[in-house]
Amino acid sequence: MLATLTRLVQRHRAFLLQFATFVGVGLSAAVCHFITLAILVELQMAGPVLASLAGFIVGSVISYSLNRRFTFESTRTHAGALPRFAAVAGIAFVMTGLLMEFFVHWLGIYYMFAQILTSGIVLVWTFTAYRLWAFAHKAGARRPVA
């Protein structure tokens, strides 16, 4: 069993490292997202859904910069990667608003816990879309040596 697991990890090492880096970047972005959310809600400057969307924008700026550089080592220029990132983030933005609305207002879940659930669901979408499309290496470009 351990030998099988070891072979599996070795075979998918690059993917696992990329995903771990994505999670690390995501945690950095999430901290800023959650801080923005908490400040806006606790100071009664916005409700949980609007505050979450404001936090999403703050986190997205951090996410783009760090993911492009460290997670995906993209060979695309900013002109090529940024519109793709924005498209994926746009869908994630809508997902965030809808999920927060559902969790907070329909199910009555405390807004911070609702944000944790929302972030976990949105993470699956964003990692997949960023990896396969937004930061995918440009055809014909040299990939960085690992």
PDB file of C-alpha atoms in Angstrom:
ATOM      1  CA  MET A   1       0.000   0.000   0.000  1.00  0.00           C
ATOM      2  CA  LEU A   2       2.763   2.460   0.955  1.00  0.00           C
ATOM      3  CA  ALA A   3       4.746   1.562  -2.163  1.00  0.00           C
ATOM      4  CA  THR A   4       1.695   2.180  -4.342  1.00  0.00           C
ATOM      5  CA  LEU A   5       1.088   5.523  -2.674  1.00  0.00           C
ATOM      6  CA  THR A   6       4.750   6.482  -3.103  1.00  0.00           C
ATOM      7  CA  ARG A   7       4.652   5.621  -6.835  1.00  0.00           C
ATOM      8  CA  LEU A   8       1.433   7.574  -7.228  1.00  0.00           C
ATOM      9  CA  VAL A   9       2.913  10.641  -5.525  1.00  0.00           C
ATOM     10  CA  GLN A  10       6.088  10.406  -7.629  1.00  0.00           C
ATOM     11  CA  ARG A  11       4.100  10.070 -10.852  1.00  0.00           C
ATOM     12  CA  HIS A  12       1.965  13.108 -10.052  1.00  0.00           C
ATOM     13  CA  ARG A  13       4.597  15.118  -8.177  1.00  0.00           C
ATOM     14  CA  ALA A  14       4.492  18.151 -10.507  1.00  0.00           C
ATOM     15  CA  PHE A  15       0.706  18.362 -10.282  1.00  0.00           C
ATOM     16  CA  LEU A  16       0.739  17.963  -6.487  1.00  0.00           C
ATOM     17  CA  LEU A  17       3.387  20.679  -6.102  1.00  0.00           C
ATOM     18  CA  GLN A  18       1.429  22.965  -8.398  1.00  0.00           C
ATOM     19  CA  PHE A  19      -1.759  22.362  -6.449  1.00  0.00           C
ATOM     20  CA  ALA A  20       0.039  22.922  -3.119  1.00  0.00           C
ATOM     21  CA  THR A  21       1.442  26.208  -4.427  1.00  0.00           C
ATOM     22  CA  PHE A  22      -2.049  27.190  -5.619  1.00  0.00           C
ATOM     23  CA  VAL A  23      -3.441  26.484  -2.153  1.00  0.00           C
ATOM     24  CA  GLY A  24      -0.641  28.544  -0.555  1.00  0.00           C
ATOM     25  CA  VAL A  25      -1.313  31.461  -2.881  1.00  0.00           C
ATOM     26  CA  GLY A  26      -5.021  30.996  -2.268  1.00  0.00           C
ATOM     27  CA  LEU A  27      -4.501  31.185   1.485  1.00  0.00           C
ATOM     28  CA  SER A  28      -2.651  34.488   1.069  1.00  0.00           C
ATOM     29  CA  ALA A  29      -5.457  35.861  -1.093  1.00  0.00           C
ATOM     30  CA  ALA A  30      -8.086  34.404   1.249  1.00  0.00           C
ATOM     31  CA  VAL A  31      -6.586  36.133   4.291  1.00  0.00           C
ATOM     32  CA  CYS A  32      -6.964  39.487   2.525  1.00  0.00           C
ATOM     33  CA  HIS A  33     -10.444  38.490   1.324  1.00  0.00           C
ATOM     34  CA  PHE A  34     -11.568  37.520   4.844  1.00  0.00           C
ATOM     35  CA  ILE A  35     -10.064  40.642   6.413  1.00  0.00           C
ATOM     36  CA  THR A  36     -11.910  42.825   3.911  1.00  0.00           C
ATOM     37  CA  LEU A  37     -15.120  40.867   4.513  1.00  0.00           C
ATOM     38  CA  ALA A  38     -14.871  41.126   8.297  1.00  0.00           C
ATOM     39  CA  ILE A  39     -14.014  44.830   8.329  1.00  0.00           C
ATOM     40  CA  LEU A  40     -16.877  45.745   6.009  1.00  0.00           C
ATOM     41  CA  VAL A  41     -19.442  43.621   7.872  1.00  0.00           C
ATOM     42  CA  GLU A  42     -18.328  44.393  11.418  1.00  0.00           C
ATOM     43  CA  LEU A  43     -18.142  48.142  10.759  1.00  0.00           C
ATOM     44  CA  GLN A  44     -21.570  47.840   9.128  1.00  0.00           C
ATOM     45  CA  MET A  45     -20.288  49.280   5.872  1.00  0.00           C
ATOM     46  CA  ALA A  46     -21.782  46.423   3.826  1.00  0.00           C
ATOM     47  CA  GLY A  47     -23.778  43.241   4.213  1.00  0.00           C
ATOM     48  CA  PRO A  48     -22.085  39.832   4.005  1.00  0.00           C
ATOM     49  CA  VAL A  49     -22.705  39.261   0.289  1.00  0.00           C
ATOM     50  CA  LEU A  50     -21.487  42.665  -0.888  1.00  0.00           C
ATOM     51  CA  ALA A  51     -18.568  42.567   1.563  1.00  0.00           C
ATOM     52  CA  SER A  52     -17.601  39.114   0.289  1.00  0.00           C
ATOM     53  CA  LEU A  53     -17.588  40.395  -3.277  1.00  0.00           C
ATOM     54  CA  ALA A  54     -15.393  43.349  -2.255  1.00  0.00           C
ATOM     55  CA  GLY A  55     -13.047  40.900  -0.540  1.00  0.00           C
ATOM     56  CA  PHE A  56     -13.071  38.751  -3.665  1.00  0.00           C
ATOM     57  CA  ILE A  57     -11.757  41.680  -5.705  1.00  0.00           C
ATOM     58  CA  VAL A  58      -8.956  42.322  -3.197  1.00  0.00           C
ATOM     59  CA  GLY A  59      -8.039  38.629  -3.159  1.00  0.00           C
ATOM     60  CA  SER A  60      -8.137  38.409  -6.952  1.00  0.00           C
ATOM     61  CA  VAL A  61      -5.435  41.038  -7.375  1.00  0.00           C
ATOM     62  CA  ILE A  62      -3.159  39.051  -5.070  1.00  0.00           C
ATOM     63  CA  SER A  63      -4.161  35.754  -6.661  1.00  0.00           C
ATOM     64  CA  TYR A  64      -3.379  36.889 -10.209  1.00  0.00           C
ATOM     65  CA  SER A  65       0.051  38.221  -9.357  1.00  0.00           C
ATOM     66  CA  LEU A  66       1.194  35.241  -7.314  1.00  0.00           C
ATOM     67  CA  ASN A  67      -0.423  32.488  -9.381  1.00  0.00           C
ATOM     68  CA  ARG A  68       0.936  33.793 -12.662  1.00  0.00           C
ATOM     69  CA  ARG A  69       4.446  33.970 -11.261  1.00  0.00           C
ATOM     70  CA  PHE A  70       4.714  31.036  -8.872  1.00  0.00           C
ATOM     71  CA  THR A  71       1.954  28.498  -9.424  1.00  0.00           C
ATOM     72  CA  PHE A  72       1.638  28.271 -13.160  1.00  0.00           C
ATOM     73  CA  GLU A  73       4.894  29.922 -14.319  1.00  0.00           C
ATOM     74  CA  SER A  74       2.902  31.135 -17.281  1.00  0.00           C
ATOM     75  CA  THR A  75       4.588  31.733 -20.628  1.00  0.00           C
ATOM     76  CA  ARG A  76       1.664  33.942 -21.631  1.00  0.00           C
ATOM     77  CA  THR A  77       2.118  37.694 -21.575  1.00  0.00           C
ATOM     78  CA  HIS A  78      -0.068  39.759 -19.272  1.00  0.00           C
ATOM     79  CA  ALA A  79      -2.070  40.719 -22.371  1.00  0.00           C
ATOM     80  CA  GLY A  80      -2.682  37.020 -23.011  1.00  0.00           C
ATOM     81  CA  ALA A  81      -3.183  35.830 -19.440  1.00  0.00           C
ATOM     82  CA  LEU A  82      -5.074  38.712 -17.830  1.00  0.00           C
ATOM     83  CA  PRO A  83      -8.246  38.497 -19.977  1.00  0.00           C
ATOM     84  CA  ARG A  84      -8.387  34.742 -19.380  1.00  0.00           C
ATOM     85  CA  PHE A  85      -7.822  35.235 -15.664  1.00  0.00           C
ATOM     86  CA  ALA A  86     -10.573  37.871 -15.650  1.00  0.00           C
ATOM     87  CA  ALA A  87     -13.008  35.510 -17.386  1.00  0.00           C
ATOM     88  CA  VAL A  88     -12.379  32.739 -14.851  1.00  0.00           C
ATOM     89  CA  ALA A  89     -12.451  35.234 -11.966  1.00  0.00           C
ATOM     90  CA  GLY A  90     -15.662  36.728 -13.334  1.00  0.00           C
ATOM     91  CA  ILE A  91     -17.392  33.374 -13.156  1.00  0.00           C
ATOM     92  CA  ALA A  92     -15.912  32.811  -9.686  1.00  0.00           C
ATOM     93  CA  PHE A  93     -17.168  36.283  -8.666  1.00  0.00           C
ATOM     94  CA  VAL A  94     -20.722  35.373  -9.686  1.00  0.00           C
ATOM     95  CA  MET A  95     -20.397  31.985  -7.955  1.00  0.00           C
ATOM     96  CA  THR A  96     -19.223  33.747  -4.784  1.00  0.00           C
ATOM     97  CA  GLY A  97     -22.180  36.121  -4.771  1.00  0.00           C
ATOM     98  CA  LEU A  98     -24.718  33.371  -5.421  1.00  0.00           C
ATOM     99  CA  LEU A  99     -23.228  30.958  -2.891  1.00  0.00           C
ATOM    100  CA  MET A 100     -22.959  33.621  -0.181  1.00  0.00           C
ATOM    101  CA  GLU A 101     -26.557  34.677  -0.852  1.00  0.00           C
ATOM    102  CA  PHE A 102     -27.673  31.060  -0.583  1.00  0.00           C
ATOM    103  CA  PHE A 103     -25.663  30.188   2.531  1.00  0.00           C
ATOM    104  CA  VAL A 104     -26.254  33.422   4.474  1.00  0.00           C
ATOM    105  CA  HIS A 105     -29.765  34.481   3.488  1.00  0.00           C
ATOM    106  CA  TRP A 106     -31.460  31.215   2.557  1.00  0.00           C
ATOM    107  CA  LEU A 107     -29.797  28.791   4.988  1.00  0.00           C
ATOM    108  CA  GLY A 108     -28.984  31.309   7.732  1.00  0.00           C
ATOM    109  CA  ILE A 109     -25.338  30.269   8.061  1.00  0.00           C
ATOM    110  CA  TYR A 110     -22.993  32.666   9.891  1.00  0.00           C
ATOM    111  CA  TYR A 111     -21.250  34.764   7.227  1.00  0.00           C
ATOM    112  CA  MET A 112     -17.662  33.717   8.032  1.00  0.00           C
ATOM    113  CA  PHE A 113     -18.534  30.021   7.903  1.00  0.00           C
ATOM    114  CA  ALA A 114     -20.502  30.663   4.698  1.00  0.00           C
ATOM    115  CA  GLN A 115     -17.373  32.266   3.242  1.00  0.00           C
ATOM    116  CA  ILE A 116     -15.278  29.206   4.143  1.00  0.00           C
ATOM    117  CA  LEU A 117     -17.765  26.954   2.336  1.00  0.00           C
ATOM    118  CA  THR A 118     -17.938  29.312  -0.622  1.00  0.00           C
ATOM    119  CA  SER A 119     -14.160  29.583  -0.872  1.00  0.00           C
ATOM    120  CA  GLY A 120     -13.774  25.805  -0.908  1.00  0.00           C
ATOM    121  CA  ILE A 121     -16.294  25.389  -3.711  1.00  0.00           C
ATOM    122  CA  VAL A 122     -14.873  28.245  -5.769  1.00  0.00           C
ATOM    123  CA  LEU A 123     -11.317  26.899  -5.300  1.00  0.00           C
ATOM    124  CA  VAL A 124     -12.176  23.773  -7.304  1.00  0.00           C
ATOM    125  CA  TRP A 125     -13.479  25.861 -10.223  1.00  0.00           C
ATOM    126  CA  THR A 126     -10.624  28.369 -10.257  1.00  0.00           C
ATOM    127  CA  PHE A 127      -7.766  25.873  -9.997  1.00  0.00           C
ATOM    128  CA  THR A 128      -9.150  23.794 -12.834  1.00  0.00           C
ATOM    129  CA  ALA A 129      -9.884  26.746 -15.107  1.00  0.00           C
ATOM    130  CA  TYR A 130      -6.613  28.560 -14.384  1.00  0.00           C
ATOM    131  CA  ARG A 131      -4.557  25.420 -14.928  1.00  0.00           C
ATOM    132  CA  LEU A 132      -6.259  24.248 -18.102  1.00  0.00           C
ATOM    133  CA  TRP A 133      -6.976  27.571 -19.743  1.00  0.00           C
ATOM    134  CA  ALA A 134      -6.069  30.930 -18.181  1.00  0.00           C
ATOM    135  CA  PHE A 135      -2.407  30.212 -17.416  1.00  0.00           C
ATOM    136  CA  ALA A 136      -1.936  27.263 -19.776  1.00  0.00           C
ATOM    137  CA  HIS A 137       1.326  27.560 -21.647  1.00  0.00           C
ATOM    138  CA  LYS A 138       1.114  29.328 -24.956  1.00  0.00           C
ATOM    139  CA  ALA A 139       1.441  26.966 -27.911  1.00  0.00           C
ATOM    140  CA  GLY A 140       5.027  26.952 -29.181  1.00  0.00           C
ATOM    141  CA  ALA A 141       6.431  28.722 -26.115  1.00  0.00           C
ATOM    142  CA  ARG A 142       9.279  27.198 -24.164  1.00  0.00           C
ATOM    143  CA  ARG A 143       8.127  25.867 -20.821  1.00  0.00           C
ATOM    144  CA  PRO A 144      10.336  26.651 -17.842  1.00  0.00           C
ATOM    145  CA  VAL A 145      12.697  23.848 -16.880  1.00  0.00           C
ATOM    146  CA  ALA A 146      11.527  22.224 -13.653  1.00  0.00           C
TER     147      ALA A 146
END
